[in-house]
Amino acid sequence: MPPQLPFLPYATQSIDDEDVEAVTAALKSAWLTTGPLVSKFEAALASTTGAKDAVVVSNGTAALHTAMHAVGIGPGDEVIVPAMTFVATANAVLYCGGRPVFADVEPDTLLISPESVASLIGPKTRAIATVDYAGQPCDYEALYDIVAGRNIPIVADACHALGGHYRSRPVGSVADITAFSFHPVKQITTGEGGAVVSNVEEYSARARVFRNHGITTDHRQREQAGSWLYEMVELGFNYRITDFQCALGISQLAKLERWVERRREIANIYSELLGDLAEVRPLAVRAGLGHAFHLYVIRVLAEPGGAGRARLFHYLRGKGIGVNVHYLPVHLHPFYQRTLGTRPGLCPVAERAYEEILSLPMFPAMKNSDVHRVVETLSEGLADS
Ligand SMILES: *Cc1c(COP(=O)(O)O)cnc(C)c1O
């Protein structure tokens, strides 16, 4: 029997000794939570993203909920959300009592379609959620042209795009408020973790209160002020993140630029090798952007209707290659069909894409030989039919 090659996941974290030492030091410090490393991580994130302020929270979904709250989403409000995303983007609207309205995506990038957004804006539209799908920033210029003069903020779900750029601006300083996730599959990790960043002081202030039960001061601020009094001014949540997670985040963030650079190298190798295969097509990459390549997504064109993709998925999984599918369009989930009455046909471009997409392994610790192995196995899988 030939030696079994190691399983290659679609994404995984990179943790080194420096990270471990940073976490260990935090665990031995006086503060396990609401301590100085929280603000230190926030300052580092603000600096990386070019935003005025960052508020770190317990996960990316909490970040989205916090962002929707910060821009004031409430009952009766509609938020336009792309159909091609993880459910959390739309769920965050529901958490605030609002209603997600699903926009279709552009066929070549799977980013929210500005034309679709323009056609869905109505009197109840209170925000637009964008998703920098796979790590590529959306067409913010077109989107801001649409909302110009309308007082409709753009809430970016940039859980895929930390380290990316829109033209010369880092992701985090493009939308009105931006949410990140630090789940292990993302660009940097804190185990579970997330953040909202914004240039709008009112949004950051509301986010800070919301993540701490709706209370205006935290434990350390009261200790520093020598005061016991705290006031709850609105209904918030405990969305805090610990200091030892922030220690990991600070240590990881220092490596972000190098890792995003490596993700781009891997994407270039994929694109070059896949150029020879007529049956698959990578998503388009727009000019003038810094793609952060959380995912490397191809469309499997062999056999329409999803049969080719399904076969290739099982073939690659059988060969130890952890391909995945991102995502089943949100409006097709049973919950959404049941509660909002959404149906197939609502977002045809996203639905068609769903039948064809496959995410190939993409993480900075991948070797070039791993990338070659993925493409060779993929070619075998296509020839196998
Ligand atoms: C990962 C992710 C989230 C949720 O982040 P968690 O940290 O897992 O809660 C939300 N939206 C998108 C697009 C994501 O990829």
mmCIF file of N, CA and C in Angstrom, residues 33-35 38 56-59 62 192-194 208 210-213 215 217-219 222 237-243 245-246:
data_model
loop_
_atom_site.group_PDB
_atom_site.id
_atom_site.type_symbol
_atom_site.label_atom_id
_atom_site.label_comp_id
_atom_site.label_asym_id
_atom_site.label_seq_id
_atom_site.Cartn_x
_atom_site.Cartn_y
_atom_site.Cartn_z
ATOM 1 N N THR A 33 -9.552 38.568 32.631
ATOM 2 C CA THR A 33 -10.526 39.207 31.730
ATOM 3 C C THR A 33 -10.693 40.673 32.124
ATOM 4 N N THR A 34 -11.203 41.509 31.199
ATOM 5 C CA THR A 34 -11.303 42.975 31.335
ATOM 6 C C THR A 34 -9.986 43.618 31.826
ATOM 7 N N GLY A 35 -8.870 43.031 31.457
ATOM 8 C CA GLY A 35 -7.564 43.556 31.877
ATOM 9 C C GLY A 35 -6.912 44.393 30.784
ATOM 10 N N VAL A 38 -6.820 43.554 26.821
ATOM 11 C CA VAL A 38 -7.998 43.820 25.986
ATOM 12 C C VAL A 38 -7.784 45.134 25.232
ATOM 13 N N VAL A 56 -13.245 44.611 20.984
ATOM 14 C CA VAL A 56 -13.136 43.161 20.822
ATOM 15 C C VAL A 56 -14.242 42.456 21.601
ATOM 16 N N VAL A 57 -14.709 41.369 21.035
ATOM 17 C CA VAL A 57 -15.835 40.620 21.611
ATOM 18 C C VAL A 57 -15.547 39.122 21.547
ATOM 19 N N SER A 58 -16.524 38.337 21.990
ATOM 20 C CA SER A 58 -16.282 36.910 22.216
ATOM 21 C C SER A 58 -16.265 36.050 20.956
ATOM 22 N N ASN A 59 -16.835 36.501 19.858
ATOM 23 C CA ASN A 59 -16.754 35.771 18.587
ATOM 24 C C ASN A 59 -17.254 36.675 17.455
ATOM 25 N N ALA A 62 -21.028 37.516 17.607
ATOM 26 C CA ALA A 62 -21.264 38.589 18.586
ATOM 27 C C ALA A 62 -20.859 39.933 17.986
ATOM 28 N N GLU A 192 -11.974 31.316 20.063
ATOM 29 C CA GLU A 192 -13.168 32.061 19.683
ATOM 30 C C GLU A 192 -12.821 33.532 19.892
ATOM 31 N N GLY A 193 -13.381 34.401 19.069
ATOM 32 C CA GLY A 193 -13.118 35.822 19.261
ATOM 33 C C GLY A 193 -13.595 36.625 18.076
ATOM 34 N N GLY A 194 -13.722 37.916 18.282
ATOM 35 C CA GLY A 194 -14.160 38.787 17.194
ATOM 36 C C GLY A 194 -13.941 40.232 17.570
ATOM 37 N N ARG A 208 -19.121 49.230 22.781
ATOM 38 C CA ARG A 208 -18.403 48.982 24.045
ATOM 39 C C ARG A 208 -19.390 48.724 25.192
ATOM 40 N N PHE A 210 -22.569 47.704 24.765
ATOM 41 C CA PHE A 210 -23.376 46.528 24.410
ATOM 42 C C PHE A 210 -22.681 45.223 24.795
ATOM 43 N N ARG A 211 -21.347 45.158 24.646
ATOM 44 C CA ARG A 211 -20.642 43.898 24.931
ATOM 45 C C ARG A 211 -20.492 43.653 26.440
ATOM 46 N N ASN A 212 -20.871 44.651 27.236
ATOM 47 C CA ASN A 212 -20.730 44.525 28.686
ATOM 48 C C ASN A 212 -22.081 44.768 29.376
ATOM 49 N N HIS A 213 -23.103 44.014 28.941
ATOM 50 C CA HIS A 213 -24.436 44.039 29.563
ATOM 51 C C HIS A 213 -25.201 45.344 29.379
ATOM 52 N N ILE A 215 -23.748 48.137 30.345
ATOM 53 C CA ILE A 215 -23.221 48.920 31.477
ATOM 54 C C ILE A 215 -22.121 49.846 30.968
ATOM 55 N N THR A 217 -19.454 51.316 32.408
ATOM 56 C CA THR A 217 -18.045 51.185 32.790
ATOM 57 C C THR A 217 -17.731 49.713 32.982
ATOM 58 N N ASP A 218 -16.458 49.318 32.814
ATOM 59 C CA ASP A 218 -16.104 47.930 33.102
ATOM 60 C C ASP A 218 -15.400 47.843 34.460
ATOM 61 N N HIS A 219 -15.128 46.617 34.855
ATOM 62 C CA HIS A 219 -14.575 46.352 36.178
ATOM 63 C C HIS A 219 -13.279 47.126 36.444
ATOM 64 N N ARG A 222 -13.798 50.886 36.950
ATOM 65 C CA ARG A 222 -14.333 51.213 38.287
ATOM 66 C C ARG A 222 -13.251 51.096 39.342
ATOM 67 N N PHE A 237 -25.264 42.513 26.331
ATOM 68 C CA PHE A 237 -24.929 41.097 26.509
ATOM 69 C C PHE A 237 -23.565 40.992 27.180
ATOM 70 N N ASN A 238 -23.242 39.801 27.666
ATOM 71 C CA ASN A 238 -21.847 39.568 28.039
ATOM 72 C C ASN A 238 -21.159 38.987 26.825
ATOM 73 N N TYR A 239 -20.566 39.843 26.022
ATOM 74 C CA TYR A 239 -19.829 39.445 24.816
ATOM 75 C C TYR A 239 -18.336 39.701 24.999
ATOM 76 N N ARG A 240 -17.855 39.704 26.272
ATOM 77 C CA ARG A 240 -16.449 40.009 26.516
ATOM 78 C C ARG A 240 -15.553 38.846 26.092
ATOM 79 N N ILE A 241 -14.306 39.170 25.830
ATOM 80 C CA ILE A 241 -13.286 38.183 25.492
ATOM 81 C C ILE A 241 -12.225 38.255 26.594
ATOM 82 N N THR A 242 -11.528 37.150 26.850
ATOM 83 C CA THR A 242 -10.588 37.129 27.974
ATOM 84 C C THR A 242 -9.229 37.755 27.609
ATOM 85 N N ASP A 243 -8.466 38.094 28.624
ATOM 86 C CA ASP A 243 -7.125 38.641 28.388
ATOM 87 C C ASP A 243 -6.172 37.613 27.778
ATOM 88 N N GLN A 245 -6.971 35.299 25.693
ATOM 89 C CA GLN A 245 -7.286 35.251 24.261
ATOM 90 C C GLN A 245 -6.718 36.473 23.541
ATOM 91 N N CYS A 246 -6.819 37.629 24.202
ATOM 92 C CA CYS A 246 -6.256 38.844 23.595
ATOM 93 C C CYS A 246 -4.741 38.739 23.474
#
